[in-house]
Amino acid sequence: MKFNENFLKIESSYLFLNIAKKVEAYSKANPDKEIIRLGIGDVTRPLAPACIDAMHKAVDEMSKAETFRGYPPAFGYDFLLDAINENDYKAHGVELDNSEIFVSDGAKSDTGNIGDIFSLDNKVAICDPVYPVYVDTNVMSGRSGEKDADGKWSNIYYMTCLAENNFLPELPKEKVDLIYLCFPNNPTGMAITKDELKKWVDYANENGSVILYDAAYEAFITEDNVPHTIYEIEGAKTCAIEFKSFSKTAGFTGVRCGYTVVPHELKVDGVELNSMWARRQATKFNGVSYVTQRAAEAVYSEQGKKEIREIIAYYQKNAKIIYDGLKACGLEVYGAVNSPYVWLKTPDNMGSWDFFDLLLNELQVVGTPGEGFGPAGEGYFRLTAFGTTENTEKAVERIRKYFAK
């Protein structure tokens, strides 16, 4: 009997679990201190009333024999697939068939599980800094190689994202097979223009690579030249898989629903990846509940769109409060325009975990150390706009007063 030894290669606990443990320890030692959490990207606003109404109606249906539903369709109910296709693709000039859309329990699961359909021999390219799930799931699967003294994995190609290039990655200087891109980006909050993304699509098609495009924060886009889906870019259907989520769009972090698009035109060695993903999902996943899918459908109703725009605007306002407040303190800040995240350079060359400790111990504000997103994240820090406006203003005021000393 042997276990998967690759699990021993990754950190013993997930980045955000480490943060939670530190905060819990501080809270126990200082029960009188009010802690403001702007670290994990979890939402705080209630679900839109349109979604709640749809869930109540669906629950009532589940209580009657004539309208009860058991196992959902493996890839999603037609009513939700139609709504996704109409609003997230046709509305942006993109034609998809519903069979190219796979409803799931969230983008995190799918970006982690997508590796199942690819050989372990593939060379992976990942931005640095990056959402930790991309790296950790490739380590778990055995695709990463070994870790060196700099904290990098031998079989992962690191695309370092630097301030001087607006934290956008450069095209790989060697052939890579799988390319993880996330825009608007987590953690930096930066977005990519259509012209810049076209370079990646062209690279992938020319080199036989597949882009794994995480668009979980698409709802926060405000600028016209930023694509809402990679399939707005000519040629993307032959080289890209896209992941989207209702978590940050509609506050479904506790409800769990998202979807992945795998175009029929995307083939590797003549085999459609769509059929491979369909086989994987039908085997390992039992679908998303009827109640949840009805709630997701309501996101696209006229009332749902209105209510969700208001929720997104609430978080966008918080992002601006953080960005403007920290900039006024003299800190170097990025993001916020097309994203709920603000990425800042730590002052005085302070280590990112040292800055975490300073904010927690001195100001009772929780953020996320940039080092947790990869080696290039050292010296940076992420704050999220998902708190309440009251707490966001309070946190920024605490930081302002501290740096005004």
Short mmCIF file of C-alpha atoms in Angstrom, two decimals, residues 221-383:
data_model
loop_
_atom_site.label_atom_id
_atom_site.label_comp_id
_atom_site.label_asym_id
_atom_site.label_seq_id
_atom_site.Cartn_x
_atom_site.Cartn_y
_atom_site.Cartn_z
CA ILE A 221 -14.57 45.02 -15.17
CA THR A 222 -15.22 48.72 -15.79
CA GLU A 223 -12.99 49.51 -18.80
CA ASP A 224 -14.16 48.98 -22.38
CA ASN A 225 -10.89 47.54 -23.73
CA VAL A 226 -10.85 44.69 -21.17
CA PRO A 227 -12.45 41.43 -22.41
CA HIS A 228 -15.26 39.85 -20.40
CA THR A 229 -14.46 36.46 -21.89
CA ILE A 230 -11.35 35.17 -23.65
CA TYR A 231 -13.59 34.08 -26.52
CA GLU A 232 -13.96 37.71 -27.54
CA ILE A 233 -10.44 37.18 -28.91
CA GLU A 234 -10.21 35.67 -32.37
CA GLY A 235 -8.69 32.19 -32.26
CA ALA A 236 -9.38 31.54 -28.57
CA LYS A 237 -11.79 28.66 -29.18
CA THR A 238 -8.95 26.51 -30.52
CA CYS A 239 -6.65 27.08 -27.55
CA ALA A 240 -8.52 28.14 -24.39
CA ILE A 241 -10.65 26.72 -21.57
CA GLU A 242 -12.48 29.36 -19.53
CA PHE A 243 -13.56 29.23 -15.88
CA LYS A 244 -16.22 31.48 -14.38
CA SER A 245 -17.93 31.67 -11.03
CA PHE A 246 -21.01 33.08 -9.31
CA SER A 247 -19.05 33.38 -6.06
CA LYS A 248 -17.82 36.97 -6.40
CA THR A 249 -20.35 37.97 -9.07
CA ALA A 250 -23.44 37.11 -7.04
CA GLY A 251 -22.13 36.26 -3.58
CA PHE A 252 -22.34 32.47 -4.03
CA THR A 253 -19.25 31.67 -1.95
CA GLY A 254 -21.47 29.75 0.46
CA VAL A 255 -23.91 28.49 -2.17
CA ARG A 256 -21.30 27.13 -4.63
CA CYS A 257 -21.88 27.45 -8.34
CA GLY A 258 -19.73 28.21 -11.35
CA TYR A 259 -19.06 26.88 -14.82
CA THR A 260 -16.33 25.94 -17.26
CA VAL A 261 -16.36 26.37 -21.03
CA VAL A 262 -14.55 23.85 -23.23
CA PRO A 263 -15.13 24.60 -26.93
CA HIS A 264 -15.55 21.71 -29.36
CA GLU A 265 -12.88 23.31 -31.56
CA LEU A 266 -10.24 22.78 -28.88
CA LYS A 267 -8.39 19.56 -29.71
CA VAL A 268 -5.15 17.89 -28.62
CA ASP A 269 -3.76 15.22 -30.96
CA GLY A 270 -7.09 15.26 -32.76
CA VAL A 271 -9.09 14.55 -29.58
CA GLU A 272 -11.74 17.02 -28.40
CA LEU A 273 -11.00 18.18 -24.85
CA ASN A 274 -14.73 18.82 -24.51
CA SER A 275 -15.45 15.08 -24.57
CA MET A 276 -12.58 14.42 -22.16
CA TRP A 277 -13.92 16.95 -19.65
CA ALA A 278 -17.45 15.62 -20.09
CA ARG A 279 -16.20 12.14 -19.28
CA ARG A 280 -14.29 13.40 -16.24
CA GLN A 281 -17.25 15.34 -14.85
CA ALA A 282 -19.78 12.56 -15.46
CA THR A 283 -17.48 10.13 -13.63
CA LYS A 284 -16.30 12.23 -10.68
CA PHE A 285 -18.99 14.86 -10.21
CA ASN A 286 -22.72 14.51 -9.58
CA GLY A 287 -23.81 17.96 -10.67
CA VAL A 288 -25.09 21.08 -8.91
CA SER A 289 -28.37 21.00 -6.97
CA TYR A 290 -31.61 22.16 -8.58
CA VAL A 291 -32.14 24.79 -5.89
CA THR A 292 -28.68 26.27 -6.51
CA GLN A 293 -29.09 26.31 -10.28
CA ARG A 294 -32.42 28.12 -10.00
CA ALA A 295 -30.68 30.73 -7.85
CA ALA A 296 -27.96 31.07 -10.49
CA GLU A 297 -30.56 31.45 -13.22
CA ALA A 298 -32.10 34.34 -11.25
CA VAL A 299 -28.77 36.18 -11.47
CA TYR A 300 -29.65 36.81 -15.12
CA SER A 301 -33.23 37.99 -14.58
CA GLU A 302 -33.94 41.69 -15.04
CA GLN A 303 -34.39 42.15 -11.29
CA GLY A 304 -31.39 39.95 -10.52
CA LYS A 305 -29.12 41.97 -12.80
CA LYS A 306 -30.20 45.20 -11.14
CA GLU A 307 -29.65 43.88 -7.63
CA ILE A 308 -26.28 42.34 -8.46
CA ARG A 309 -25.06 45.53 -10.12
CA GLU A 310 -25.79 47.28 -6.83
CA ILE A 311 -23.83 44.66 -4.87
CA ILE A 312 -20.85 44.88 -7.24
CA ALA A 313 -20.97 48.69 -7.00
CA TYR A 314 -20.83 48.38 -3.21
CA TYR A 315 -17.60 46.39 -3.39
CA GLN A 316 -16.17 48.64 -6.10
CA LYS A 317 -16.74 51.61 -3.79
CA ASN A 318 -14.84 49.78 -1.04
CA ALA A 319 -11.97 49.07 -3.43
CA LYS A 320 -11.73 52.76 -4.27
CA ILE A 321 -11.77 53.68 -0.57
CA ILE A 322 -8.81 51.34 0.05
CA TYR A 323 -6.92 52.42 -3.07
CA ASP A 324 -7.35 56.15 -2.52
CA GLY A 325 -6.73 55.91 1.21
CA LEU A 326 -3.49 53.95 0.91
CA LYS A 327 -2.24 56.11 -1.94
CA ALA A 328 -2.85 59.18 0.21
CA CYS A 329 -0.65 57.55 2.86
CA GLY A 330 2.21 57.46 0.36
CA LEU A 331 1.96 53.73 -0.27
CA GLU A 332 2.47 52.24 -3.74
CA VAL A 333 -0.86 50.66 -4.75
CA TYR A 334 -2.32 48.79 -7.73
CA GLY A 335 -5.60 47.19 -8.81
CA ALA A 336 -9.09 48.29 -7.68
CA VAL A 337 -10.23 49.63 -11.10
CA ASN A 338 -11.43 46.33 -12.60
CA SER A 339 -11.13 44.23 -9.48
CA PRO A 340 -12.13 43.89 -5.82
CA TYR A 341 -8.46 43.57 -4.87
CA VAL A 342 -5.87 46.18 -3.97
CA TRP A 343 -2.22 45.12 -4.29
CA LEU A 344 0.29 47.24 -2.40
CA LYS A 345 4.02 47.36 -2.00
CA THR A 346 5.02 46.95 1.63
CA PRO A 347 6.73 50.07 3.04
CA ASP A 348 10.45 50.26 3.80
CA ASN A 349 11.16 46.91 2.08
CA MET A 350 9.31 45.11 4.86
CA GLY A 351 8.67 41.40 4.39
CA SER A 352 5.07 40.58 3.50
CA TRP A 353 4.52 38.40 6.61
CA ASP A 354 6.16 41.09 8.75
CA PHE A 355 3.68 43.59 7.34
CA PHE A 356 0.87 41.13 8.06
CA ASP A 357 2.01 40.94 11.69
CA LEU A 358 2.26 44.73 11.92
CA LEU A 359 -1.28 45.26 10.64
CA LEU A 360 -2.70 42.55 12.86
CA ASN A 361 -0.83 43.36 16.08
CA GLU A 362 -0.77 47.15 15.82
CA LEU A 363 -3.92 47.97 13.87
CA GLN A 364 -6.06 44.82 14.10
CA VAL A 365 -6.43 44.75 10.31
CA VAL A 366 -6.08 41.45 8.44
CA GLY A 367 -4.79 41.21 4.88
CA THR A 368 -2.93 38.61 2.83
CA PRO A 369 0.89 38.47 2.59
CA GLY A 370 2.07 38.57 -1.00
CA GLU A 371 4.60 35.80 -0.36
CA GLY A 372 1.67 33.41 -0.04
CA PHE A 373 0.97 33.94 -3.75
CA GLY A 374 4.49 32.97 -4.83
CA PRO A 375 8.13 34.09 -4.59
CA ALA A 376 7.50 37.28 -6.60
CA GLY A 377 4.78 38.25 -4.14
CA GLU A 378 7.34 38.88 -1.41
CA GLY A 379 7.36 42.56 -0.56
CA TYR A 380 3.70 42.97 -1.54
CA PHE A 381 0.36 42.65 0.23
CA ARG A 382 -3.27 42.13 -0.80
CA LEU A 383 -6.37 43.75 0.68
#
